[in-house]
Amino acid sequence: MPAGYEPSGRHSDFFSNPGTSSFTQFLSQTAPELLPGRRPLPPGYSADMAPHATTVVSIVCANGVVMAGDRRATAGNLIASRDIEKVHPADPYSLVGMAGTAGIGIELIKLFQVELEHYEKIEGAMLSLDGKANRLATLVRNNLGAAMQGLAVVPIFAGVDLAATDPAKVGRIFSFDVAGGLYEETGYDGIGSGSLFAKSALKKRYRPGLSVEEAVTLGVEALYDAADDDTATGGPDLTRKIYPVVMSATVEGTRRHTDEEVGAIAEAVVARRMENIGG
């Protein structure tokens, strides 16, 4: 029986008294076995037990950020999924993507979304962008035990800093390591097995002040380059019409770009590469 419940069916005092603004801390007090990092794991290395998600990139643009992720998940040498979604809105002004063990990564993103919503409901105000990044770092750190057994998740977080006074610093990107280390990036970043190739493409093409549309195109091109050299990264699937998930966050809020929009950009990228293989 989960902690916090009585045989009578009544909730414990945890549910009726004013508590913490952290949903994760609340859950650790009432039902800690529900947290991803608190579940017992069998001994040994478990990385081959679950599908893995790979490449996500994020780019700073005018008045915000763009984040794009490919759609492939792999299990060893097999394609486990062709249409997994690795990029999600964290709240109305920020985005989060993940690479690593797919199931844990999706659960971590959902927990992070609830964490931010819970804070806003309890405190009556939104966390700062740095505060959101710190909360996500804590969630990653709590999964360290599972990560040491191969079930690692590494997220990427980006959003709009509503308190920024410098227009050039409205969009910000944060990366993490498997132990919960938090690092702010400049201009662009990527995670996953194809990130080396994606960031190499971004390094050649990125410039400050990109429009949202230019950043979306740059993100799709970077994922195409990553898929060209990394088997775990999926390129645009023109036959099945499966395209990268692309989202933007600006002062007007978050937006997922439609498959029609991304598909048109992906087809244009492929057409250009047929004329010039090197890009």
Short mmCIF file of C-alpha atoms in Angstrom, two decimals:
data_model
loop_
_atom_site.label_atom_id
_atom_site.label_comp_id
_atom_site.label_asym_id
_atom_site.label_seq_id
_atom_site.Cartn_x
_atom_site.Cartn_y
_atom_site.Cartn_z
CA MET A 1 0.00 0.00 0.00
CA PRO A 2 1.48 3.40 -0.96
CA ALA A 3 2.64 5.62 1.85
CA GLY A 4 0.17 8.34 2.77
CA TYR A 5 -2.95 6.17 2.56
CA GLU A 6 -4.98 4.64 5.36
CA PRO A 7 -7.06 1.43 5.28
CA SER A 8 -10.14 3.61 5.74
CA GLY A 9 -9.47 5.17 2.35
CA ARG A 10 -8.82 8.62 3.77
CA HIS A 11 -5.80 10.62 2.67
CA SER A 12 -3.09 11.36 5.21
CA ASP A 13 -2.22 14.83 6.48
CA PHE A 14 0.22 15.21 3.58
CA PHE A 15 -2.74 15.84 1.27
CA SER A 16 -4.61 18.32 3.46
CA ASN A 17 -1.88 20.46 5.02
CA PRO A 18 0.04 23.20 3.18
CA GLY A 19 3.17 21.58 1.82
CA THR A 20 6.17 22.03 -0.40
CA SER A 21 6.06 23.72 -3.78
CA SER A 22 8.12 20.83 -5.19
CA PHE A 23 5.95 17.98 -6.48
CA THR A 24 8.97 15.66 -6.50
CA GLN A 25 9.62 16.34 -2.82
CA PHE A 26 5.93 15.84 -2.05
CA LEU A 27 5.94 12.51 -3.87
CA SER A 28 9.11 11.41 -2.06
CA GLN A 29 7.25 11.90 1.24
CA THR A 30 3.98 10.24 0.25
CA ALA A 31 4.83 7.57 -2.35
CA PRO A 32 8.60 7.48 -2.99
CA GLU A 33 8.34 4.19 -4.88
CA LEU A 34 6.63 6.07 -7.72
CA LEU A 35 9.70 8.18 -8.48
CA PRO A 36 11.83 6.86 -11.38
CA GLY A 37 15.08 6.86 -9.38
CA ARG A 38 13.58 5.07 -6.35
CA ARG A 39 12.55 1.84 -8.04
CA PRO A 40 14.61 -1.27 -7.25
CA LEU A 41 16.56 -2.64 -10.21
CA PRO A 42 17.99 -6.11 -10.71
CA PRO A 43 21.78 -6.31 -10.35
CA GLY A 44 23.88 -5.91 -13.45
CA TYR A 45 23.96 -3.69 -16.52
CA SER A 46 20.50 -3.05 -17.96
CA ALA A 47 21.13 -0.76 -20.94
CA ASP A 48 20.07 -3.38 -23.49
CA MET A 49 16.67 -3.91 -21.88
CA ALA A 50 14.98 -0.78 -23.25
CA PRO A 51 14.91 1.32 -26.44
CA HIS A 52 17.11 4.40 -26.60
CA ALA A 53 16.28 7.81 -28.02
CA THR A 54 18.98 9.84 -29.67
CA THR A 55 19.50 13.23 -31.26
CA VAL A 56 17.98 16.57 -30.22
CA VAL A 57 19.28 20.04 -31.08
CA SER A 58 18.37 23.47 -29.76
CA ILE A 59 19.12 26.87 -31.31
CA VAL A 60 18.82 30.39 -29.95
CA CYS A 61 16.89 32.69 -32.28
CA ALA A 62 15.40 36.17 -32.18
CA ASN A 63 13.13 36.45 -29.12
CA GLY A 64 13.44 32.80 -28.16
CA VAL A 65 14.66 29.31 -28.98
CA VAL A 66 13.95 26.44 -31.37
CA MET A 67 14.29 22.76 -30.48
CA ALA A 68 14.21 19.85 -32.93
CA GLY A 69 14.47 16.11 -32.44
CA ASP A 70 14.62 13.17 -34.80
CA ARG A 71 12.01 10.41 -34.53
CA ARG A 72 14.09 7.21 -34.20
CA ALA A 73 14.52 5.00 -31.16
CA THR A 74 16.83 2.00 -31.30
CA ALA A 75 17.27 -1.26 -29.44
CA GLY A 76 20.72 -2.56 -30.23
CA ASN A 77 20.96 -2.89 -34.00
CA LEU A 78 17.18 -2.72 -34.44
CA ILE A 79 14.85 0.24 -34.97
CA ALA A 80 12.49 0.16 -31.99
CA SER A 81 10.38 3.13 -33.12
CA ARG A 82 10.25 5.34 -36.17
CA ASP A 83 8.03 8.07 -34.72
CA ILE A 84 8.99 8.62 -31.07
CA GLU A 85 8.65 12.23 -29.88
CA LYS A 86 11.65 13.54 -27.93
CA VAL A 87 10.79 17.26 -27.79
CA HIS A 88 7.99 18.60 -25.57
CA PRO A 89 6.83 21.87 -24.02
CA ALA A 90 7.91 22.12 -20.38
CA ASP A 91 5.54 25.03 -19.71
CA PRO A 92 4.20 27.97 -21.77
CA TYR A 93 7.67 29.50 -22.25
CA SER A 94 10.17 26.62 -22.28
CA LEU A 95 10.97 23.36 -24.06
CA VAL A 96 12.60 20.11 -22.99
CA GLY A 97 14.07 17.25 -25.00
CA MET A 98 15.70 13.99 -23.99
CA ALA A 99 18.21 11.40 -25.13
CA GLY A 100 18.94 8.05 -23.53
CA THR A 101 16.63 5.35 -22.19
CA ALA A 102 13.35 6.26 -23.86
CA GLY A 103 10.86 5.10 -21.25
CA ILE A 104 12.64 6.80 -18.36
CA GLY A 105 13.19 9.91 -20.45
CA ILE A 106 9.51 10.28 -21.30
CA GLU A 107 8.57 9.76 -17.66
CA LEU A 108 11.16 12.30 -16.52
CA ILE A 109 9.73 14.90 -18.91
CA LYS A 110 6.19 14.30 -17.64
CA LEU A 111 7.39 14.58 -14.05
CA PHE A 112 9.18 17.82 -14.91
CA GLN A 113 6.02 19.25 -16.47
CA VAL A 114 4.04 18.41 -13.32
CA GLU A 115 6.83 19.85 -11.16
CA LEU A 116 6.57 23.24 -12.89
CA GLU A 117 2.77 23.25 -12.85
CA HIS A 118 2.67 22.26 -9.17
CA TYR A 119 5.07 25.07 -8.24
CA GLU A 120 2.95 27.63 -10.07
CA LYS A 121 -0.24 26.46 -8.38
CA ILE A 122 1.28 26.47 -4.89
CA GLU A 123 3.30 29.69 -5.17
CA GLY A 124 1.02 31.61 -7.52
CA ALA A 125 3.99 32.54 -9.72
CA MET A 126 6.13 30.95 -12.40
CA LEU A 127 9.65 29.75 -11.64
CA SER A 128 12.48 31.71 -13.24
CA LEU A 129 14.22 30.04 -16.17
CA ASP A 130 17.25 29.30 -13.96
CA GLY A 131 14.92 27.83 -11.33
CA LYS A 132 13.33 25.53 -13.90
CA ALA A 133 16.76 24.35 -15.06
CA ASN A 134 17.79 23.65 -11.46
CA ARG A 135 14.64 21.61 -10.86
CA LEU A 136 15.37 19.52 -13.95
CA ALA A 137 18.97 18.99 -12.80
CA THR A 138 17.64 17.59 -9.53
CA LEU A 139 15.42 15.11 -11.39
CA VAL A 140 18.39 13.93 -13.47
CA ARG A 141 20.54 13.60 -10.34
CA ASN A 142 17.85 11.48 -8.66
CA ASN A 143 18.16 8.97 -11.52
CA LEU A 144 21.90 8.48 -11.00
CA GLY A 145 21.50 4.98 -9.54
CA ALA A 146 19.67 3.74 -12.62
CA ALA A 147 22.11 5.60 -14.88
CA MET A 148 25.02 3.69 -13.30
CA GLN A 149 23.29 0.50 -14.45
CA GLY A 150 22.91 1.74 -18.01
CA LEU A 151 19.45 3.34 -17.83
CA ALA A 152 20.70 6.89 -18.30
CA VAL A 153 18.74 9.92 -19.48
CA VAL A 154 20.28 13.24 -20.50
CA PRO A 155 17.87 16.10 -21.20
CA ILE A 156 18.27 19.45 -22.91
CA PHE A 157 16.30 22.45 -21.71
CA ALA A 158 15.70 25.77 -23.46
CA GLY A 159 13.32 28.64 -23.03
CA VAL A 160 12.55 32.31 -22.82
CA ASP A 161 13.97 34.32 -19.94
CA LEU A 162 11.10 36.73 -19.26
CA ALA A 163 13.32 38.70 -16.86
CA ALA A 164 16.08 39.33 -19.41
CA THR A 165 16.92 42.99 -20.02
CA ASP A 166 19.22 42.26 -22.97
CA PRO A 167 17.27 41.17 -26.10
CA ALA A 168 20.22 38.98 -27.09
CA LYS A 169 19.77 36.93 -23.90
CA VAL A 170 16.03 36.27 -24.10
CA GLY A 171 16.58 32.75 -25.46
CA ARG A 172 18.74 30.48 -23.32
CA ILE A 173 19.83 26.83 -23.54
CA PHE A 174 20.91 24.50 -20.73
CA SER A 175 22.62 21.13 -21.00
CA PHE A 176 23.09 18.46 -18.33
CA ASP A 177 25.37 15.54 -17.59
CA VAL A 178 24.25 12.17 -16.30
CA ALA A 179 25.03 13.17 -12.69
CA GLY A 180 22.79 16.23 -12.83
CA GLY A 181 25.47 18.78 -13.68
CA LEU A 182 23.95 21.92 -15.20
CA TYR A 183 25.64 24.01 -17.90
CA GLU A 184 24.41 26.99 -19.88
CA GLU A 185 25.26 26.86 -23.59
CA THR A 186 25.83 29.69 -26.05
CA GLY A 187 23.95 29.87 -29.33
CA TYR A 188 23.16 26.20 -29.87
CA ASP A 189 23.64 22.72 -28.43
CA GLY A 190 22.75 19.10 -29.07
CA ILE A 191 22.42 15.81 -27.20
CA GLY A 192 22.37 12.16 -28.18
CA SER A 193 24.57 9.92 -30.28
CA GLY A 194 24.27 12.12 -33.35
CA SER A 195 24.96 15.37 -31.53
CA LEU A 196 28.63 15.44 -32.57
CA PHE A 197 27.64 15.61 -36.24
CA ALA A 198 24.64 17.89 -35.63
CA LYS A 199 26.70 20.41 -33.68
CA SER A 200 29.38 20.35 -36.36
CA ALA A 201 26.72 21.36 -38.89
CA LEU A 202 25.36 24.05 -36.57
CA LYS A 203 28.86 25.40 -35.98
CA LYS A 204 29.21 26.21 -39.68
CA ARG A 205 25.80 27.80 -40.16
CA TYR A 206 24.74 29.41 -36.89
CA ARG A 207 24.82 33.17 -36.42
CA PRO A 208 23.23 35.38 -33.77
CA GLY A 209 19.86 36.93 -34.56
CA LEU A 210 18.39 34.10 -36.64
CA SER A 211 14.66 34.32 -37.24
CA VAL A 212 12.49 31.46 -35.99
CA GLU A 213 12.04 30.22 -39.56
CA GLU A 214 15.80 30.26 -40.20
CA ALA A 215 16.47 28.42 -36.94
CA VAL A 216 13.88 25.75 -37.82
CA THR A 217 15.56 25.17 -41.19
CA LEU A 218 18.98 25.04 -39.53
CA GLY A 219 17.73 22.48 -36.99
CA VAL A 220 16.29 20.21 -39.70
CA GLU A 221 19.55 20.44 -41.67
CA ALA A 222 21.59 19.57 -38.58
CA LEU A 223 19.46 16.48 -37.92
CA TYR A 224 19.83 15.46 -41.57
CA ASP A 225 23.62 15.69 -41.25
CA ALA A 226 23.52 13.70 -38.01
CA ALA A 227 21.43 10.95 -39.64
CA ASP A 228 23.92 10.79 -42.51
CA ASP A 229 26.69 9.62 -40.14
CA ASP A 230 24.89 8.15 -37.11
CA THR A 231 22.75 5.03 -37.58
CA ALA A 232 20.79 5.71 -34.38
CA THR A 233 19.53 9.06 -35.74
CA GLY A 234 16.63 8.98 -38.17
CA GLY A 235 16.52 11.38 -41.09
CA PRO A 236 13.33 12.72 -42.69
CA ASP A 237 11.22 9.79 -43.89
CA LEU A 238 9.66 11.16 -47.07
CA THR A 239 7.95 7.86 -47.89
CA ARG A 240 6.10 7.55 -44.58
CA LYS A 241 5.93 11.35 -44.12
CA ILE A 242 7.64 11.15 -40.73
CA TYR A 243 9.53 14.35 -40.01
CA PRO A 244 11.45 15.75 -37.02
CA VAL A 245 9.48 17.22 -34.14
CA VAL A 246 10.23 20.94 -34.15
CA MET A 247 9.04 23.37 -31.48
CA SER A 248 9.75 27.03 -30.78
CA ALA A 249 9.42 29.09 -27.61
CA THR A 250 9.17 32.87 -27.82
CA VAL A 251 7.72 35.66 -25.70
CA GLU A 252 4.38 34.72 -27.28
CA GLY A 253 4.56 31.16 -25.95
CA THR A 254 5.48 27.70 -27.22
CA ARG A 255 4.45 26.34 -30.59
CA ARG A 256 4.82 23.00 -32.31
CA HIS A 257 5.45 23.46 -36.00
CA THR A 258 3.10 21.35 -38.08
CA ASP A 259 4.17 18.29 -40.05
CA GLU A 260 3.25 20.19 -43.22
CA GLU A 261 5.63 23.02 -42.33
CA VAL A 262 8.48 20.74 -41.28
CA GLY A 263 7.84 18.40 -44.20
CA ALA A 264 8.21 21.22 -46.72
CA ILE A 265 11.52 22.26 -45.10
CA ALA A 266 12.76 18.64 -44.99
CA GLU A 267 11.92 18.06 -48.65
CA ALA A 268 13.77 21.26 -49.58
CA VAL A 269 16.81 20.13 -47.58
CA VAL A 270 16.82 16.73 -49.30
CA ALA A 271 16.45 18.36 -52.72
CA ARG A 272 19.43 20.64 -52.06
CA ARG A 273 21.55 17.70 -50.91
CA MET A 274 20.74 15.80 -54.10
CA GLU A 275 22.31 18.69 -56.00
CA ASN A 276 25.18 19.19 -53.55
CA ILE A 277 25.94 16.14 -51.40
CA GLY A 278 28.24 18.11 -49.09
CA GLY A 279 25.49 20.59 -48.23
#
